Coordinates of C-alpha atoms and ligand atoms in Angstrom, one line a residue:
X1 CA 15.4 -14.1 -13.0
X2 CA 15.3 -15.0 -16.5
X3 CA 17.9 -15.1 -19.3
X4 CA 17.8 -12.4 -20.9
X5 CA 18.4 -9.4 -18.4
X6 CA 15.1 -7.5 -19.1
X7 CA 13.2 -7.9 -15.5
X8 CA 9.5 -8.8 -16.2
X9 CA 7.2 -7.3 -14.2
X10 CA 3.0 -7.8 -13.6
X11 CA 1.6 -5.2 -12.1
X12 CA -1.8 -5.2 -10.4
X13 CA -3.8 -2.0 -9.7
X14 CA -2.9 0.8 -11.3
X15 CA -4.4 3.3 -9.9
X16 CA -2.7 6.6 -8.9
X17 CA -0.1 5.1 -6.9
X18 CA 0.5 1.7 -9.1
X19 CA 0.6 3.8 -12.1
X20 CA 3.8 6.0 -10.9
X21 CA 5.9 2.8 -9.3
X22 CA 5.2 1.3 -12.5
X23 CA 6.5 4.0 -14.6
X24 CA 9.3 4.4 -13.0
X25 CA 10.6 0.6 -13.1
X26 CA 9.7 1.2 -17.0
X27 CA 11.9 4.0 -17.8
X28 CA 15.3 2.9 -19.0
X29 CA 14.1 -0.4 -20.4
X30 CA 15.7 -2.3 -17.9
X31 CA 12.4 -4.1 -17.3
X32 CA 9.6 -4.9 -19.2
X33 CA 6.2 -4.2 -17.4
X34 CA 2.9 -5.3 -18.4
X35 CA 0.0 -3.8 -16.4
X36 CA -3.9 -5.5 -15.7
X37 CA -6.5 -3.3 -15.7
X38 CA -10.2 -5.2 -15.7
X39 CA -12.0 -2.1 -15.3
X40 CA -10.8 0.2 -18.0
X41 CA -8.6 -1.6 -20.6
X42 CA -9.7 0.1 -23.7
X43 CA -8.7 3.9 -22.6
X44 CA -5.1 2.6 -21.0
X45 CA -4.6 0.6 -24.3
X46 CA -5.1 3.3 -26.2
X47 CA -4.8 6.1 -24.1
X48 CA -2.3 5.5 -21.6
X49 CA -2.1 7.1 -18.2
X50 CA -1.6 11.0 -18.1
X51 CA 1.1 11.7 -15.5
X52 CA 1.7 15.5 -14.0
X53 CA 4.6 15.1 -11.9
X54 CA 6.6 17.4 -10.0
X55 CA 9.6 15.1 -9.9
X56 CA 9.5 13.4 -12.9
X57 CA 7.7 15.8 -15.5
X58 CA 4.3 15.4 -17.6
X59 CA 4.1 12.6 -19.4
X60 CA 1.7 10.1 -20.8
X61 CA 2.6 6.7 -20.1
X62 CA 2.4 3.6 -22.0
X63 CA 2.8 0.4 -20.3
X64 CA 4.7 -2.1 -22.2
X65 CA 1.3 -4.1 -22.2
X66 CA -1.9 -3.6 -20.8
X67 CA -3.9 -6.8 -20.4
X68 CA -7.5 -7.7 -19.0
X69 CA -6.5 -10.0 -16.5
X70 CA -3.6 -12.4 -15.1
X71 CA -5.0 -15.0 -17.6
X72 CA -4.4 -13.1 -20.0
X73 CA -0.8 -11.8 -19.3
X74 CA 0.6 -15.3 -19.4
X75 CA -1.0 -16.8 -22.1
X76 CA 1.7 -15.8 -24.2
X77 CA 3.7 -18.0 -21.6
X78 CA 5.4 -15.0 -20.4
X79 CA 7.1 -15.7 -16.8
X80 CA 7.1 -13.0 -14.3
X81 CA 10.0 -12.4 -12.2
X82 CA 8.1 -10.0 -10.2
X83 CA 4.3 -9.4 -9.4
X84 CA 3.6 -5.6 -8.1
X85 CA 0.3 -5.9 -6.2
X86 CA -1.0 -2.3 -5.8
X87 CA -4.4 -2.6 -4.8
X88 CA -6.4 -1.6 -2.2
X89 CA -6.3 -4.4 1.0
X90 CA -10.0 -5.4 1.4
X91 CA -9.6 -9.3 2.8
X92 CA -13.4 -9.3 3.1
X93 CA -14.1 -8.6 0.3
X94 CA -11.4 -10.0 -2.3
X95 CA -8.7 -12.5 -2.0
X96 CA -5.9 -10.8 -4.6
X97 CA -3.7 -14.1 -3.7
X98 CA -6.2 -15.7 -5.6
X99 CA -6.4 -14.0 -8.5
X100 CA -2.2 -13.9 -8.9
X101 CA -2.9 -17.6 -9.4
X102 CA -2.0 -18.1 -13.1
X103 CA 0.9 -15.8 -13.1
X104 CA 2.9 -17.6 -9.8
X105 CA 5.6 -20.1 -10.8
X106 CA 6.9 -21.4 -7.8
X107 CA 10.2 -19.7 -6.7
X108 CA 10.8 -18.2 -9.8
X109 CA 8.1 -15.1 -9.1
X110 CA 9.1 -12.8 -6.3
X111 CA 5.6 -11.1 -5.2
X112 CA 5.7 -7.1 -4.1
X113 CA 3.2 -5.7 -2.0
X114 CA 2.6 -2.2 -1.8
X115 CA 0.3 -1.9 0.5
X116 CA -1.1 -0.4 3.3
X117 CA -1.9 -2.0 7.3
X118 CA -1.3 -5.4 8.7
X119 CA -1.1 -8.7 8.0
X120 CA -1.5 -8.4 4.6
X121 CA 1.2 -10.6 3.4
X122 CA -0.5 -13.7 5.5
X123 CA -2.7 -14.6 2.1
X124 CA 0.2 -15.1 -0.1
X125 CA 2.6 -16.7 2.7
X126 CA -0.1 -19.5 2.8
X127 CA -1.1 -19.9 -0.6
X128 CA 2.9 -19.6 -2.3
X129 CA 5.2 -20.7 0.3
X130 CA 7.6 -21.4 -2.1
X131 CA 7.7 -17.7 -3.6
X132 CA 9.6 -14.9 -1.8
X133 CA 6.7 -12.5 -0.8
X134 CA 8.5 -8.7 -0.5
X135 CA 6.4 -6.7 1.5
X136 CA 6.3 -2.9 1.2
X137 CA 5.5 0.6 2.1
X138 CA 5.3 3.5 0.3
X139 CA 5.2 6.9 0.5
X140 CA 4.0 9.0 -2.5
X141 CA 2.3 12.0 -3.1
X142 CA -0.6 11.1 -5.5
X143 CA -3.6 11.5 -6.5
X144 CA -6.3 11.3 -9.3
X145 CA -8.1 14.3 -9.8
X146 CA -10.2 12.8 -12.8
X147 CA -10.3 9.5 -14.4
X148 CA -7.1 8.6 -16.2
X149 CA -5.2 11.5 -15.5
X150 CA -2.6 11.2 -12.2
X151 CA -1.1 14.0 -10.1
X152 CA 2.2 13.4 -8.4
X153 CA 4.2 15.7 -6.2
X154 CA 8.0 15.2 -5.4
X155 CA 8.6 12.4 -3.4
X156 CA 7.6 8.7 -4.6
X157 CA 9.0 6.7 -1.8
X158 CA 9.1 2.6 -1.1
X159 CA 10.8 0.7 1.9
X160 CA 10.9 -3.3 0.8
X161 CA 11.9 -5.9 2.9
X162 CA 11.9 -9.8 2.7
X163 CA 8.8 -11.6 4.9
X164 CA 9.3 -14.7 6.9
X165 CA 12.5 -15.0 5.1
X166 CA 13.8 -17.1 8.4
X167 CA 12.3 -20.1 6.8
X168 CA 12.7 -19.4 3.1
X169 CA 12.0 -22.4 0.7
X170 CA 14.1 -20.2 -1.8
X171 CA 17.8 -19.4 -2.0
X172 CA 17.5 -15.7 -0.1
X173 CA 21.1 -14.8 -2.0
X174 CA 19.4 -15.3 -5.0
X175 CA 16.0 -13.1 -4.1
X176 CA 18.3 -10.6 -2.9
X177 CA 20.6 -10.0 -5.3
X178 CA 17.3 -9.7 -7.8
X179 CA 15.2 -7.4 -5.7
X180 CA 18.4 -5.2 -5.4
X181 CA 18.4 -4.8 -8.8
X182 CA 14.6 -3.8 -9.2
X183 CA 15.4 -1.5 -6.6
X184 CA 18.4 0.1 -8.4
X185 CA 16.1 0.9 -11.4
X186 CA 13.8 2.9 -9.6
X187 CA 16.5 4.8 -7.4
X188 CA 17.9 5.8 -10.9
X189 CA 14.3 6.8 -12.5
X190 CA 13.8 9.0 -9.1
X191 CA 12.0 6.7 -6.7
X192 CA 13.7 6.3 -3.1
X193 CA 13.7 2.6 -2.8
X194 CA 15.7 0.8 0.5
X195 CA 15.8 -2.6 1.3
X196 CA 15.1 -2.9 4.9
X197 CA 15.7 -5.9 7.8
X198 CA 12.4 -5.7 9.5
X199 CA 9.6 -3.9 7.5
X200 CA 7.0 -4.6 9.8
X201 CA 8.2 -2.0 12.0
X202 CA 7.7 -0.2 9.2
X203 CA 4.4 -0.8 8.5
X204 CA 3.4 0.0 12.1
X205 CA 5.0 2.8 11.5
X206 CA 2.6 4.4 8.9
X207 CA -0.2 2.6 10.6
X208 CA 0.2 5.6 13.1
X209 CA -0.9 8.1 10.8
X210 CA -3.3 5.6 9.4
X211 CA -5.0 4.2 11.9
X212 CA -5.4 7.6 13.4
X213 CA -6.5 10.3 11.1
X214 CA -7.9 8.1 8.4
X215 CA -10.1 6.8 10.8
X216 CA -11.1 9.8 12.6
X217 CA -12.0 11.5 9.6
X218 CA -14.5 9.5 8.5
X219 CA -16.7 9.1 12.1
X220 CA -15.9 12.7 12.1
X221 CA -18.1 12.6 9.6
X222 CA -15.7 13.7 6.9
X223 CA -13.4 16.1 8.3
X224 CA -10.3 16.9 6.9
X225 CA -6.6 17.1 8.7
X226 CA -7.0 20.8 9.7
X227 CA -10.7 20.5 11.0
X228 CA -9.6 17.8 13.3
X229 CA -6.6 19.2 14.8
X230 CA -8.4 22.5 15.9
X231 CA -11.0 20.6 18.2
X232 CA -9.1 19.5 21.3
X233 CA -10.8 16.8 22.5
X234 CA -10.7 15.2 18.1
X235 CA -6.5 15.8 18.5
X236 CA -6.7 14.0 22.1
X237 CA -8.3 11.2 20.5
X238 CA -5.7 11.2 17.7
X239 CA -3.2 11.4 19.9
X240 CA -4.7 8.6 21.7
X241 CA -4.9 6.5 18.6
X242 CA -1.6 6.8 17.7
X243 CA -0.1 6.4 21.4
X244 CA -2.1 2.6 20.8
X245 CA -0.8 1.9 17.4
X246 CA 3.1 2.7 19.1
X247 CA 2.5 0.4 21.8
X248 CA 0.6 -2.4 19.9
X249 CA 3.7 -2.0 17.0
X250 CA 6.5 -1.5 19.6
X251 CA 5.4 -5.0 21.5
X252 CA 4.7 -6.7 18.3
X253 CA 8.2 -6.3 16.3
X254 CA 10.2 -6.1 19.8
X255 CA 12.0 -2.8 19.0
X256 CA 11.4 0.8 19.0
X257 CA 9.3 2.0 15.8
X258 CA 11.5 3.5 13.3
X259 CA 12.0 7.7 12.6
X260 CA 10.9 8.4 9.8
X261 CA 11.0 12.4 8.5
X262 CA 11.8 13.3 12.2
X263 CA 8.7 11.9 13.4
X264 CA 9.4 9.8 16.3
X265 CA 6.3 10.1 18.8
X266 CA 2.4 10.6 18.2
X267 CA 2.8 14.4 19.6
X268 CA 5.6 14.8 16.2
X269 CA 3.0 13.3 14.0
X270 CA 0.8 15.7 15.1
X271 CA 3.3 19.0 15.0
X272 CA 4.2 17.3 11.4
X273 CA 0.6 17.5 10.0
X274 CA -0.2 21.0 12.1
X275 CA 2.1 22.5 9.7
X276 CA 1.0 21.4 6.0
X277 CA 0.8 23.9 4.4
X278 CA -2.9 22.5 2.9
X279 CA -4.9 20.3 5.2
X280 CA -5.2 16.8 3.7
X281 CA -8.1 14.6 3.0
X282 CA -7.4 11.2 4.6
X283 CA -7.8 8.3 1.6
X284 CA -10.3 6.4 3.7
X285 CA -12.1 10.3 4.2
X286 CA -12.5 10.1 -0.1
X287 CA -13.7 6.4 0.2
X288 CA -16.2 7.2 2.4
X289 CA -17.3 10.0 0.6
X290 CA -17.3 7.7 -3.1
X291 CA -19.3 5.6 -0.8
X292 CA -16.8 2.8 -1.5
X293 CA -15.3 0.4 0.9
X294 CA -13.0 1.3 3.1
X295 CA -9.5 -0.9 4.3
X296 CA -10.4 -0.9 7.7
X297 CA -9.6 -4.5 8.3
X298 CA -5.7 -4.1 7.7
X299 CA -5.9 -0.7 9.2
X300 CA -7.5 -1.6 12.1
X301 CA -9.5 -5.2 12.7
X302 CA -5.5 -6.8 12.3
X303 CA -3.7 -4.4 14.8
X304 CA -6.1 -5.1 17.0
X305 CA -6.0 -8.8 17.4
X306 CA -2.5 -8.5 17.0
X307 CA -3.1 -6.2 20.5
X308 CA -5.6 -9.1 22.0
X309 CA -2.8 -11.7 21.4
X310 CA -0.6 -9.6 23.3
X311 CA -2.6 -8.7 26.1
X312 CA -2.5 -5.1 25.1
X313 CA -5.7 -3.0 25.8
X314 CA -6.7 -0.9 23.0
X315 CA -10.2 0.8 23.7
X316 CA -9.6 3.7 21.4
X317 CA -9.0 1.6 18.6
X318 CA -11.7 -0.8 19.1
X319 CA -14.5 1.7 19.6
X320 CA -13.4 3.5 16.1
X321 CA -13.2 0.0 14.4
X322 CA -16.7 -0.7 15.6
X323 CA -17.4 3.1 14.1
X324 CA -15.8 2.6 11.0
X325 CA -17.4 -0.1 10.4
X326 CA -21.3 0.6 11.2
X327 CA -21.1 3.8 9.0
X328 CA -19.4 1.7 6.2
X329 CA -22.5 -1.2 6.6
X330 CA -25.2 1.7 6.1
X331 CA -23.7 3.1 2.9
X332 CA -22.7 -0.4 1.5
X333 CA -25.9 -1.8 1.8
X334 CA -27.6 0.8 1.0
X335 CA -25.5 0.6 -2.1
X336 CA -27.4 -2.6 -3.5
Ligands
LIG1 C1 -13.8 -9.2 8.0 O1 -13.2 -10.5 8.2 C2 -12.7 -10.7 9.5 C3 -12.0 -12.1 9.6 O2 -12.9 -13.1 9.1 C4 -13.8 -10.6 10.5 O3 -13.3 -10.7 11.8 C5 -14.5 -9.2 10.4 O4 -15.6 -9.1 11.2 C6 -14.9 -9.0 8.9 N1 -15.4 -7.6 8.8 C7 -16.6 -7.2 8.4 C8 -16.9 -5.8 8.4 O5 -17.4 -8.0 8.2
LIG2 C1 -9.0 3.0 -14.5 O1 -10.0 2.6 -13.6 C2 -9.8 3.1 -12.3 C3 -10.9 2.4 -11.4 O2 -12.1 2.5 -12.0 C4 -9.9 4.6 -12.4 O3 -9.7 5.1 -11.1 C5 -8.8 5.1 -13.3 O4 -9.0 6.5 -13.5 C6 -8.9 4.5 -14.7 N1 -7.7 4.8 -15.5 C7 -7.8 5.4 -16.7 C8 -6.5 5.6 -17.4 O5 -8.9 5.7 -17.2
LIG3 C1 14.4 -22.6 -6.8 O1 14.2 -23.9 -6.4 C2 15.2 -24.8 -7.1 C3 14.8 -26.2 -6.7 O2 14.6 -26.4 -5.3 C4 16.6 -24.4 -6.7 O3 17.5 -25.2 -7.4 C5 16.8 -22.9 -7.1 O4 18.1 -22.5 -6.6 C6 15.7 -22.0 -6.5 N1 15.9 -20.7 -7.0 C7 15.7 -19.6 -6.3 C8 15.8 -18.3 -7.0 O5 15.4 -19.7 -5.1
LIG4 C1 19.5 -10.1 2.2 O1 19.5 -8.7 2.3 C2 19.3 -8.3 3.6 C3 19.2 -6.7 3.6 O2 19.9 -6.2 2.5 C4 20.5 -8.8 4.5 O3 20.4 -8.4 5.8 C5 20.6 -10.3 4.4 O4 21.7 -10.7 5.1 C6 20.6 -10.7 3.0 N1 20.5 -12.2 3.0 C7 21.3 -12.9 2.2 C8 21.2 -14.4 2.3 O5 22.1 -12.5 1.4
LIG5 C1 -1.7 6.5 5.0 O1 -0.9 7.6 5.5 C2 -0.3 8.4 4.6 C3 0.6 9.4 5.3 O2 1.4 8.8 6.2 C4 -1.3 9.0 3.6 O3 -0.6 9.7 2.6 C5 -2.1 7.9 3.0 O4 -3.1 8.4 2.2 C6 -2.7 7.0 4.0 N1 -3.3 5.8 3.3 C7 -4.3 5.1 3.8 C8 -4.9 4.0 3.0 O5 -4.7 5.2 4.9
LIG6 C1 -15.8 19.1 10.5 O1 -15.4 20.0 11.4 C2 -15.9 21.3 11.5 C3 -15.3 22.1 12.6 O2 -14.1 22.6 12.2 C4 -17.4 21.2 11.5 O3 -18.0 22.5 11.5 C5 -17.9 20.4 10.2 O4 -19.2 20.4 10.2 C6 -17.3 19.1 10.4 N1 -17.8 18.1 9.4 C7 -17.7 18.2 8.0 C8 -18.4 17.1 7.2 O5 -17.0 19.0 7.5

């Protein structure tokens, strides 16, 4: 960490999700954060983000710095003790190892990823094996009804734990003892964070949800939670889904997926969702619908030739992958 004890803090992609996580590492000035945004710089500069939170209040919020890129938020010569990566997982299309580049200095820069499916920390394992790369999964109630202005509900939850850390080329006390203190500031701004031993039973975890209704909703052809659950044979192929992602995950990390809310099986996920209150529109449901690409190569693609490696038959999985993926070709290229 560096001298003087205000943690500094890159964030990249702050969108509805990025925005709140940053805000609340903010708050206190315990750590100075300094946010890219490429698309939009101008209204965040002067704007700022418009927060209507539950937990936390309305607010607008002003990162400490909003820059145009990673160049730019070190040509200053500021050093980063921790890059937040935030955006959406799209391997095929963008590398975001890449483009952390400038800002990376060697064991000094702990990387943070908050994001969603599998085997998405393999990029920056490769390309900054001597930086501690923190993977992590949240769960946050968030949206972005219009452009700039961010809905939160009452939860903003993150579960972080050290990857690969078995053959660290970095003192792990070290890592630790910083990451626990980035963790204390947002337990005392209102975020539940917890340091975990093995996230990646974590990450399977979620994937259940993920790699279930996400995926059904879209070769649904855009049906929401509700819609799906009241057709039998669309809930048996949830259920099916999610049986998958607990056997692929359970073989994989060589334990029993975690409880998590009380949901321990795909029939609880299901009983869980049955009773929102409001049926919920799947992320990869609004990216299809924005026409925009959708993550299902961490969602999906990776589980599954995590599966093949393990001699673990997954048909339901691989005929919605091969779904998922022929509806997002013909809007995509269409797109051009
Ligand atoms: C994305 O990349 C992976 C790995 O190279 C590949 O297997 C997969 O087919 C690609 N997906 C698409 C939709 O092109
Ligand atoms: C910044 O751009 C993103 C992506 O285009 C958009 O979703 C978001 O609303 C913009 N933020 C602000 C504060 O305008
Ligand atoms: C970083 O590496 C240097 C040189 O190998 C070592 O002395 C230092 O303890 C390391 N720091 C951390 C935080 O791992
Ligand atoms: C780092 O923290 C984890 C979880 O809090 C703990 O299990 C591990 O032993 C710690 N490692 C070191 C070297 O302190
Ligand atoms: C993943 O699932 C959670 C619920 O567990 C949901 O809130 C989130 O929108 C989903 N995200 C993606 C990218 O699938
Ligand atoms: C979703 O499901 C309902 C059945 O509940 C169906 O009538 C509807 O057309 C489906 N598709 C969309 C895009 O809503």
């Amino acid at each position: 960490m560096s001298s003087d004890a205000t943690i500094k803090v890159l964030l990249l992609g702050a969108g509805a999700l990025g925005s709140i996580f940053a805000w609340r590492l903010q708050e206190g000035d315990k750590a100075k954060v300094t946010v890219v945004c490429r698309s939009n710089y101008s209204i965040v500069k002067s704007r700022g983000f418009s927060i209507v939170s539950e937990a936390y209040g309305k607010h607008t919020y002003h990162p400490n710095k909003v820059v145009r890129s990673v160049e730019d938020a070190v040509s200053d010569g500021t050093v980063y003790d921790f890059i937040i990566v935030c955006t959406k997982a799209l391997p095929n299309l963008s590398d975001d190892s890449e483009m952390i580049v400038p800002a990376v200095n060697g064991n000094k820069t702990t990387i943070i990823l908050i994001q969603n499916g599998i085997g998405i920390e393999k990029a920056f394992c490769v390309r900054f094996p001597e930086s501690p790369i923190v993977s992590a999964v949240a769960y946050i109630d968030v949206s972005q009804p219009s452009d700039g202005v961010i809905e939160h509900g009452s939860n903003a939850m993150l579960l972080m734990g050290l990857c690969a850390s078995e053959n660290a080329n970095y003192d792990t006390a070290a890592v630790n003892k910083s990451l626990q203190s980035v963790s204390g500031i947002w337990n005392d701004n209102g975020a539940t964070c917890t340091i975990v031993e093995n996230i990646q039973r974590f990450r399977w975890l979620k994937l259940v949800w993920n790699a279930s209704f996400n995926t059904v909703s879209v070769v649904s052809g855009g049906n929401d939670t509700r819609q799906m659950l009241a057709d039998p044979y669309c809930k048996g192929l949830i259920r099916n889904l999610m049986t998958e992602v607990y056997k692929i995950g359970e073989a994989a990390t060589g334990e029993p997926l975690p409880v998590l809310l009380g949901a321990d099986s795909p029939d609880a996920f299901i009983a869980s969702t049955e009773a929102n209150k409001t049926p919920v529109c799947p992320s990869m449901l609004m990216d299809f619908r924005a026409r925009r690409p959708m993550e299902h190569e961490v969602i999906l693609k990776r589980p599954l030739d995590v599966a093949k490696r393990l001699g673990i038959h997954a048909p339901y999985m691989e005929a919605v992958y091969a779904l998922v993926v022929m509806v997002e070709k013909g809007y995509l290229s269409s797109r051009l």
